[in-house]
Tab-separated table of C-alpha atoms and ligand atoms in Angstrom:
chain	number	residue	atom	x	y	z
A	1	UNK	CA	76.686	153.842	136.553
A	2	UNK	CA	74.232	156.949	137.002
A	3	UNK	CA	75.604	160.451	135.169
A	4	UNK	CA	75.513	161.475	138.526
A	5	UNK	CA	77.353	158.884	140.382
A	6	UNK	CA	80.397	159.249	137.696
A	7	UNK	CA	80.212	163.151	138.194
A	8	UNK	CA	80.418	162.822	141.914
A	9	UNK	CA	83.268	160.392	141.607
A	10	UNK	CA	85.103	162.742	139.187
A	11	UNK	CA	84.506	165.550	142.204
A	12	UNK	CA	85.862	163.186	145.173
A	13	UNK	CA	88.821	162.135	142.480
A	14	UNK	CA	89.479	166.378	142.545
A	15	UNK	CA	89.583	166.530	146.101
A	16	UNK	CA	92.582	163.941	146.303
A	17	UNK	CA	93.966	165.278	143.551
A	18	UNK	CA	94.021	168.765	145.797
A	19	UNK	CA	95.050	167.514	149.045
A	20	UNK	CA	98.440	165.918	147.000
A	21	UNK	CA	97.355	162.167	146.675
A	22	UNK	CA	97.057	160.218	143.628
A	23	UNK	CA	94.326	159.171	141.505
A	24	UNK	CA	94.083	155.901	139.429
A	25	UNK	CA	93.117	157.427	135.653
A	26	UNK	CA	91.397	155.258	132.996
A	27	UNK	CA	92.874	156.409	129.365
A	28	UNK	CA	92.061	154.588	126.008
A	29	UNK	CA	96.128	153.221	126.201
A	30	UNK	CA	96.046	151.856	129.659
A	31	UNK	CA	95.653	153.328	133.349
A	32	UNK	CA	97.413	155.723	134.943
A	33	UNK	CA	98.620	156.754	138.104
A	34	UNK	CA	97.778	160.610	138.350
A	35	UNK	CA	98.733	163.484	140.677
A	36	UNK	CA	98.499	167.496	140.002
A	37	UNK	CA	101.655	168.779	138.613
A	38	UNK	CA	100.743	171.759	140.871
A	39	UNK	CA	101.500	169.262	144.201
A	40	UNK	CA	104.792	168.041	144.486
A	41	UNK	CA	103.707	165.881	147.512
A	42	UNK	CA	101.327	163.843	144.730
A	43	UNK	CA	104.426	163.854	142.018
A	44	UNK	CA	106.243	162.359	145.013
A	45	UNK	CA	104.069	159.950	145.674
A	46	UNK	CA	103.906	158.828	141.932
A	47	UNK	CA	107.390	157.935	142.362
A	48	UNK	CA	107.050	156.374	145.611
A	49	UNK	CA	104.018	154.094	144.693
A	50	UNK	CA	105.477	153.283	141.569
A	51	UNK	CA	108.720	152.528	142.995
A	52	UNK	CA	109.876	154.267	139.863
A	53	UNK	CA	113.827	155.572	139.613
A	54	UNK	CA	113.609	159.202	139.373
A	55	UNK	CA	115.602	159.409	135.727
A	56	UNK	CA	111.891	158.567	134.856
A	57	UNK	CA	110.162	161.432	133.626
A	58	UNK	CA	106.391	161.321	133.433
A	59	UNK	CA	103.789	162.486	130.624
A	60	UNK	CA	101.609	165.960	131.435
A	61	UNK	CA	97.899	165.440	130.666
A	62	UNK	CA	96.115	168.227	129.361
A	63	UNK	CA	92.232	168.550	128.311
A	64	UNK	CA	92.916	171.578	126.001
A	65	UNK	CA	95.179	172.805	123.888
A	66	UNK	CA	95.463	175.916	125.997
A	67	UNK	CA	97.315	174.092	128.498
A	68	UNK	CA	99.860	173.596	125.903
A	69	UNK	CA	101.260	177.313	126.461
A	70	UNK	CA	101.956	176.946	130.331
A	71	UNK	CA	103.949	173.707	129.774
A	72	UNK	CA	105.428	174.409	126.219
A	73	UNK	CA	108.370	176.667	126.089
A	74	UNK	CA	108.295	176.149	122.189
A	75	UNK	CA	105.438	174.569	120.180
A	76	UNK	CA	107.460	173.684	116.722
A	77	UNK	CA	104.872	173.072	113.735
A	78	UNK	CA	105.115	169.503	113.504
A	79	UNK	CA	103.765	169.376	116.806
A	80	UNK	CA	100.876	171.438	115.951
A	81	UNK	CA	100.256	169.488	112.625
A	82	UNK	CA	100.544	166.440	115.132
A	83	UNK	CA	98.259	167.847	117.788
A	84	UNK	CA	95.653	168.795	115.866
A	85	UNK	CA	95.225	165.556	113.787
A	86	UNK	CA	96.184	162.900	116.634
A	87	UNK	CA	94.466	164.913	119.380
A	88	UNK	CA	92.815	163.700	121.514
A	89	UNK	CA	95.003	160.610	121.619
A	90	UNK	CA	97.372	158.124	122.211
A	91	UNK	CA	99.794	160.281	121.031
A	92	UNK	CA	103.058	161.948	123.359
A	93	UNK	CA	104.660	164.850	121.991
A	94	UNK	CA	107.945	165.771	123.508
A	95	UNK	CA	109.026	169.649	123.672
A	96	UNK	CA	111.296	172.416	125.664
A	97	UNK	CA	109.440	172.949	128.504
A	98	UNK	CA	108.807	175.890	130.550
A	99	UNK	CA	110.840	176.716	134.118
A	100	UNK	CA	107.838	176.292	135.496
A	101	UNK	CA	107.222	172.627	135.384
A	102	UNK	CA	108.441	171.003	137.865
A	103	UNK	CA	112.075	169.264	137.792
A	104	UNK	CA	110.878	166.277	139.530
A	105	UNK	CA	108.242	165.506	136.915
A	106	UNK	CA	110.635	165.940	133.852
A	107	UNK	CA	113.331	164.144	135.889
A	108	UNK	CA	115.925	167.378	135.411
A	109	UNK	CA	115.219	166.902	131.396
A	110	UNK	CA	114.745	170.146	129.698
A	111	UNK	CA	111.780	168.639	127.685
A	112	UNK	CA	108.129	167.813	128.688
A	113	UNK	CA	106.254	165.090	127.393
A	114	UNK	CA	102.055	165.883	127.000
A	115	UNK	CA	99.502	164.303	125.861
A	116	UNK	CA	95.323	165.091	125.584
A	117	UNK	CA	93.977	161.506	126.305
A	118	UNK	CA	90.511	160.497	124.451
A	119	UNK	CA	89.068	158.655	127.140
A	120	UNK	CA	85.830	161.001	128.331
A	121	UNK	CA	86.567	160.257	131.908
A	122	UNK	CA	89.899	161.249	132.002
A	123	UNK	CA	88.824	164.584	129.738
A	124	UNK	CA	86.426	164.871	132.308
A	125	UNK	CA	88.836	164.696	135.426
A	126	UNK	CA	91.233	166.741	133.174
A	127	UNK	CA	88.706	169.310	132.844
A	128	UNK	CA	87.440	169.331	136.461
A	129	UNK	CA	90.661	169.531	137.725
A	130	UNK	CA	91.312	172.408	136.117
A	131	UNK	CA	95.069	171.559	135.997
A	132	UNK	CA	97.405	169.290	134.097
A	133	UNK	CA	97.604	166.277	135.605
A	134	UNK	CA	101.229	163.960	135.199
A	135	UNK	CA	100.719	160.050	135.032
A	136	UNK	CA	102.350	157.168	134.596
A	137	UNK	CA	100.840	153.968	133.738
A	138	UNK	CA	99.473	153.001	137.042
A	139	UNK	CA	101.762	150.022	137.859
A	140	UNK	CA	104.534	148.928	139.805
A	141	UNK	CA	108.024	150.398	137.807
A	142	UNK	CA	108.886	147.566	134.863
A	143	UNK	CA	105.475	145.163	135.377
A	144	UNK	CA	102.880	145.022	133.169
A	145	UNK	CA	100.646	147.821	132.735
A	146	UNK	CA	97.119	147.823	133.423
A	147	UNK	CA	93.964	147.820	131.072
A	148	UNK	CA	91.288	147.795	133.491
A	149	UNK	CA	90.627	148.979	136.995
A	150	UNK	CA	90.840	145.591	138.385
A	151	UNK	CA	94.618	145.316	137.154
A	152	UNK	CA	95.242	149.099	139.109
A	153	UNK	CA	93.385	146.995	142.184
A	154	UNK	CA	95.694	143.931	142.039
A	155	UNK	CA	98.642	146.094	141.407
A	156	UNK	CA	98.240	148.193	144.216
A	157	UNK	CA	96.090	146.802	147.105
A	158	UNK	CA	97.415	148.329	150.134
A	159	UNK	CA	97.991	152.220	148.771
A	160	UNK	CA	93.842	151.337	148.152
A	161	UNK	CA	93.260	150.112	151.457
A	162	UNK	CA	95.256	153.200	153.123
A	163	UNK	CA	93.600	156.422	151.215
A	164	UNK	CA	96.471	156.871	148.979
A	165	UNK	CA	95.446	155.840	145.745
A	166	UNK	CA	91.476	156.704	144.410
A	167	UNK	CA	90.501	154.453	141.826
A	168	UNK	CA	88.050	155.640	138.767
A	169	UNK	CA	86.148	153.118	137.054
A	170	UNK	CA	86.697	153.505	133.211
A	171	UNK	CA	86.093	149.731	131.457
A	172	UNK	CA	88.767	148.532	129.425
A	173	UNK	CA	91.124	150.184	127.497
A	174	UNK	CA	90.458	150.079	124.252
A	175	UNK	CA	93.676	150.652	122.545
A	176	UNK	CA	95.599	148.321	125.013
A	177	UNK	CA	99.459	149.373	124.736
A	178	UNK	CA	100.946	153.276	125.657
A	179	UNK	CA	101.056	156.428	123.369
A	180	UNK	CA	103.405	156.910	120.621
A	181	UNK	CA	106.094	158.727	122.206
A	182	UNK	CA	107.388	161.694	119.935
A	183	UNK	CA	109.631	164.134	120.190
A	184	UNK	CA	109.050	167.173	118.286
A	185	UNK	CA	111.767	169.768	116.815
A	186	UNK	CA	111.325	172.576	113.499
A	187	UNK	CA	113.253	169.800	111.445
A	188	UNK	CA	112.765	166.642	112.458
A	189	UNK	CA	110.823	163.892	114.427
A	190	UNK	CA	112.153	161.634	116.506
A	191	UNK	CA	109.523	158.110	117.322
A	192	UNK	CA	110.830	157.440	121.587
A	193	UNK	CA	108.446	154.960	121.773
A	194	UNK	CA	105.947	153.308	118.965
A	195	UNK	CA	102.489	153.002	119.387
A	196	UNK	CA	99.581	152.481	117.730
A	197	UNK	CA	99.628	155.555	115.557
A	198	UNK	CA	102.522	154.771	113.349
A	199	UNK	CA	105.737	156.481	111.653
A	200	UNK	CA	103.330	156.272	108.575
A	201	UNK	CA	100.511	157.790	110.599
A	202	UNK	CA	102.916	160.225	110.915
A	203	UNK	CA	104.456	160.746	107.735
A	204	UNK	CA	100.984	161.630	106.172
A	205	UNK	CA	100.012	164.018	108.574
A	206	UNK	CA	103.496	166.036	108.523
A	207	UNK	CA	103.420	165.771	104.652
A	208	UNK	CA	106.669	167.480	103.963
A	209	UNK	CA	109.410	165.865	102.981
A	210	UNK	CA	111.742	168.560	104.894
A	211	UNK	CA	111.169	167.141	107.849
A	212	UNK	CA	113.000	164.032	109.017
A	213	UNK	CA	110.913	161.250	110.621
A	214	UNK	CA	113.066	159.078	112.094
A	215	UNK	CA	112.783	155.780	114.682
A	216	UNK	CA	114.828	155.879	118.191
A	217	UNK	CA	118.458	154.043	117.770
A	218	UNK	CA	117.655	151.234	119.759
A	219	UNK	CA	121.052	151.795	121.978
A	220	UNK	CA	121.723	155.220	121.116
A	221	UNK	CA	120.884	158.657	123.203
A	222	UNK	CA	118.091	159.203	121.681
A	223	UNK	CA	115.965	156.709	123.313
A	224	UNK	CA	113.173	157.508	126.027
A	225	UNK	CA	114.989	157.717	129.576
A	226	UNK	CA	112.212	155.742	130.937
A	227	UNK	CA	111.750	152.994	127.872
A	228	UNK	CA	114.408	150.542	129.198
A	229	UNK	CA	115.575	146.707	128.113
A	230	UNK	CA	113.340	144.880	131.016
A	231	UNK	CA	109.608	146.178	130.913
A	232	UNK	CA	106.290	145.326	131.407
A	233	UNK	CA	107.408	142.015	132.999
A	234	UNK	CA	105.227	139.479	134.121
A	235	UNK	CA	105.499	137.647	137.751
A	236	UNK	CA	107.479	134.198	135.912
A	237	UNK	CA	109.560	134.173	132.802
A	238	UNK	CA	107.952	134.946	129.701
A	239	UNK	CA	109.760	132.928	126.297
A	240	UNK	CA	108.506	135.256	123.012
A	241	UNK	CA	109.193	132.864	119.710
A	242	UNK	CA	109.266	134.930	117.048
A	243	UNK	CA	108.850	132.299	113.922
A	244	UNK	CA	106.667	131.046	110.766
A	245	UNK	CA	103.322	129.290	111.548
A	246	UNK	CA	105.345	125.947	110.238
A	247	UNK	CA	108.293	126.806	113.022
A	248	UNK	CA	106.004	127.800	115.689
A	249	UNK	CA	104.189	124.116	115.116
A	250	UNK	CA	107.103	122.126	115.569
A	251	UNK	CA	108.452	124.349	118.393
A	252	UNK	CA	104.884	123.809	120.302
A	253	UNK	CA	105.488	120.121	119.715
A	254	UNK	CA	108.930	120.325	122.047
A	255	UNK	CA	107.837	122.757	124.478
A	256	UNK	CA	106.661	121.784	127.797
A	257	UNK	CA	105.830	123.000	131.360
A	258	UNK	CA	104.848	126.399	129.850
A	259	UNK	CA	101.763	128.531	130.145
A	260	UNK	CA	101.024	130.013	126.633
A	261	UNK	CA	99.610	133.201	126.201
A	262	UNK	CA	97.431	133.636	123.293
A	263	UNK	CA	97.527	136.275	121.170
A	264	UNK	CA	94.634	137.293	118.116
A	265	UNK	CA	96.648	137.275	114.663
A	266	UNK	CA	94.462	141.098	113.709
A	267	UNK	CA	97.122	143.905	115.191
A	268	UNK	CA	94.764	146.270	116.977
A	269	UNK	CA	92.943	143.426	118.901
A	270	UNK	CA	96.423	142.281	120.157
A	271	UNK	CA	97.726	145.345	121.147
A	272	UNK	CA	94.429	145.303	123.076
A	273	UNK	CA	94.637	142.384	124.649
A	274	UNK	CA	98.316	142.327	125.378
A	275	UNK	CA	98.692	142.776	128.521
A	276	UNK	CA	95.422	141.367	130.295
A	277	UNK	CA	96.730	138.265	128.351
A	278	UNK	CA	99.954	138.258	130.207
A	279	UNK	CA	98.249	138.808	133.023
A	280	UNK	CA	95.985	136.022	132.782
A	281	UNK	CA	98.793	134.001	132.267
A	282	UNK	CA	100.802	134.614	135.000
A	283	UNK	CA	98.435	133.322	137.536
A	284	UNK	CA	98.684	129.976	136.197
A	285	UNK	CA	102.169	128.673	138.154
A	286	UNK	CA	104.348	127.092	135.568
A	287	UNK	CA	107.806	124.813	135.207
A	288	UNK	CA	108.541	127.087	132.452
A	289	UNK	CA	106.948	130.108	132.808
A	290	UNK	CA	105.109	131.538	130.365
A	291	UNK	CA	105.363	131.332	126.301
A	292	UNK	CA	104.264	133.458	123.532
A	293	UNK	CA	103.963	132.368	120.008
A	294	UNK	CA	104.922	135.688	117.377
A	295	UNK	CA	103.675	134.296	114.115
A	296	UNK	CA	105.759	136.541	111.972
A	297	UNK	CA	104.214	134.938	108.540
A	298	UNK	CA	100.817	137.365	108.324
A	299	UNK	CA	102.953	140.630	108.130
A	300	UNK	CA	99.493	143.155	107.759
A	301	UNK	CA	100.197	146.216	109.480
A	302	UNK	CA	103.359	145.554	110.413
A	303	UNK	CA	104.054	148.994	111.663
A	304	UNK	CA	101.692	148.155	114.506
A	305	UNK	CA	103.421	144.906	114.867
A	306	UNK	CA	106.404	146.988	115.310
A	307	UNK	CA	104.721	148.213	118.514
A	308	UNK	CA	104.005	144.953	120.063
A	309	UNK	CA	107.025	143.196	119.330
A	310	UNK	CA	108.882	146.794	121.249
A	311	UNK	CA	106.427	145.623	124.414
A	312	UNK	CA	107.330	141.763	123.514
A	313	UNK	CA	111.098	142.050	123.538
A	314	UNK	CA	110.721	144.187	127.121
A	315	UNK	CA	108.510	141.608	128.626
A	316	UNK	CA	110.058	138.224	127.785
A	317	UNK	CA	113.538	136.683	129.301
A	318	UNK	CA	114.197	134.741	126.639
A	319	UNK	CA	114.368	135.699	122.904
A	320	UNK	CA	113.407	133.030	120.791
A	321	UNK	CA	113.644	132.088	116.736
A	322	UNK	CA	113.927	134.975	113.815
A	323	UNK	CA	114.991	137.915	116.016
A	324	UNK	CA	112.649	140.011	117.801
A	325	UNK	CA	110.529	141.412	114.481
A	326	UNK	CA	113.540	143.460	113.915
A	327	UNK	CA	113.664	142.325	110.087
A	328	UNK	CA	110.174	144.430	109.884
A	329	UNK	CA	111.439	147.612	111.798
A	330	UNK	CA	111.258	149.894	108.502
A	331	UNK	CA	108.377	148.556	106.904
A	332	UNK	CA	105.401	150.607	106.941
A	333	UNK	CA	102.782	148.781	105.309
B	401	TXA	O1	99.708	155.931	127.112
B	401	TXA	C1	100.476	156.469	127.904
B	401	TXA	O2	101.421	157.181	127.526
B	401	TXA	C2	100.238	156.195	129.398
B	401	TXA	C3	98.934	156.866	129.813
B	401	TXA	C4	98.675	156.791	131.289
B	401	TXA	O3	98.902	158.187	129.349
B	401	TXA	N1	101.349	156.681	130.161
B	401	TXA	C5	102.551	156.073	130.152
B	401	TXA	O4	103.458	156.640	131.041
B	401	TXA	O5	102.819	155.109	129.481
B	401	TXA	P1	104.832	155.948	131.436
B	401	TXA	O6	105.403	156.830	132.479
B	401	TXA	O7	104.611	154.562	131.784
B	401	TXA	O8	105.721	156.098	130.171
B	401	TXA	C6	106.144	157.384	129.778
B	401	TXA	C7	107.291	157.287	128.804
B	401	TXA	C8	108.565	156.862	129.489
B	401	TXA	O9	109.255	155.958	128.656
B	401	TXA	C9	109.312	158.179	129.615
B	401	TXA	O10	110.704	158.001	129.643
B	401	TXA	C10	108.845	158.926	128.378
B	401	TXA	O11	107.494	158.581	128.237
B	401	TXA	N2	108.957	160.385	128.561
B	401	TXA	C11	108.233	161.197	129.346
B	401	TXA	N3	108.679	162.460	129.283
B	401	TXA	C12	109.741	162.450	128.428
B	401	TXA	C13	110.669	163.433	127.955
B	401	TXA	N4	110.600	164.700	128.358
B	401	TXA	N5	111.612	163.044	127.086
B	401	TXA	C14	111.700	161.762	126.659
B	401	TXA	N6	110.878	160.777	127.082
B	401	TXA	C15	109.911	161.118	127.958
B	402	MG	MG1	104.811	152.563	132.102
């Protein structure tokens, strides 16, 4: 596409965004659903589209850190440290937020999530816009999130059809799985949701051992409101088996009436092909549903692992073999 096709398509993309409908965002983690946080008629919608519960909150998109100080009602130092080396990012950072932003978008939490995104058509909306913009990931609440604009298109073909949802063209997304969700206090850091930059991504930027780095208790309060047991679901059942490459052979042998998805042993390239591969997957009808193989023997960058296997336990009905990766949940080599 021309410069000048993509810069009129950013200025139509403004014009919904101003008359309170939604626009479909590409972002290096995966798409999202965006709407001004200046229109409550497009936050609305989010929710509505989305058919997302309204304990929810969403994420604030900014395109400079200027925009921090109208959402921000404190900026700690950790999440200026964190800013400035992971922005922009796939990286959330949870703070107080102002009265200003708007209840519905925070879901009644006294926090804000925000995050600058990296990919130079959302930086480019972002900055056209001239407002932060809150998004989702632009699918239907607890599916599968999209990497591509043809997953936003499948996901949502009548909102299309009807005017209600603009769709930006922005190729794959090249990281493949959501932010890091952090939140940010003087003292201590608190990992909502891992990601692909890591608690030891983390722990060398911060570089001071005063402040506490800690993972989400799985059960406990501190998890993300939003970040619940069933996620990213595909269509059919999805069976994860978490096992050695000798365990996973013999389990393959037994198995039938299932649709495997395949996954690339190298981290990065499976958190980027996650969840086209699910998708792929899931058109196939199945006995069984569908069946993922975790080889849990090649244990490189486990703390990206970590990430996946979050996603993997969401997505998949049944739990199968050494449980869930959760032997590698402090590792972070
Ligand atoms: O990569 C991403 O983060 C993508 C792209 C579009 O930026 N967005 C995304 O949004 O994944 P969503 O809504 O699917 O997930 C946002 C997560 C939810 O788990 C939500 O609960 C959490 O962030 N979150 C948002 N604001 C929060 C807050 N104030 N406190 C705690 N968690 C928050
Ligand atoms: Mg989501």
């Amino acid at each position: 596409m021309s410069e000048t096709a993509k810069a009129q398509e950013i200025e139509t993309a403004v014009e919904w965004l101003k008359s309170g409908r939604t626009v479909a965002m590409p972002t290096e983690t995966v798409y999202g659903l965006a709407a001004s946080i200046e229109s409550p008629a497009g936050i609305a919608n989010i929710f509505k589209l989305k058919q997302r519960p309204s304990f929810d909150p969403l994420i604030v998109h900014i395109h400079s850190l200027d925009q921090v100080k109208e959402l921000a009602s404190h900026w700690p130092d950790s999440a200026r440290i964190l800013a400035q080396k992971f922005w922009p990012g796939p990286l959330t950072i949870v703070v107080p937020k102002k009265p200003n932003v708007n209840n519905m978008i925070t879901s009644g939490l006294e926090t804000v999530g925000i995050r600058m995104p990296r990919h130079p058509i959302a930086l480019a909306l972002l900055k056209n816009a001239g407002v932060p913009l809150a998004a989702p990931s632009a699918n239907i609440f607890g599916k599968i999130s999209p990497t591509t604009s043809h997953h936003v298109r499948s996901e949502f073909p009548e909102p299309i059809k009807s005017n209600e949802i603009y769709v930006l063209e922005g190729g794959e997304s090249d990281v493949g799985i959501e932010s890091t969700v952090v939140r940010c206090e003087d003292d201590a850091i608190t990992i909502l949701r891992p990601g692909i930059i890591t608690a030891k991504d983390i722990t060398i930027a911060i570089a001071n051992p005063q402040v506490k780095i800690q993972l989400a208790n799985e059960s406990g309060k501190h998890q993300s409101p939003g970040h619940t047991e069933h996620h990213y679901m595909p269509r059919q059942p999805l069976t994860v088996f978490w096992g050695t490459t000798e365990e996973i052979l013999h389990h393959r042998k037994t198995a039938s009436g299932f649709q495997e998805v395949q996954l690339p042993p190298e981290a990065a390239l499976a958190a980027r092909l996650l969840y086209a591969s699910l998708r792929e997957a899931d058109q196939t009808k199945t006995d069984n549903g569908l069946i993922l193989y975790r080889d849990v023997s090649k244990q490189i960058d486990a703390d990206l692992w970590l990430a996946i296997d979050d996603r993997l336990k969401r997505a998949a009905r049944h739990r199968l073999g050494q449980k869930t990766g959760q032997n590698t949940d402090q590792k972070t080599d």
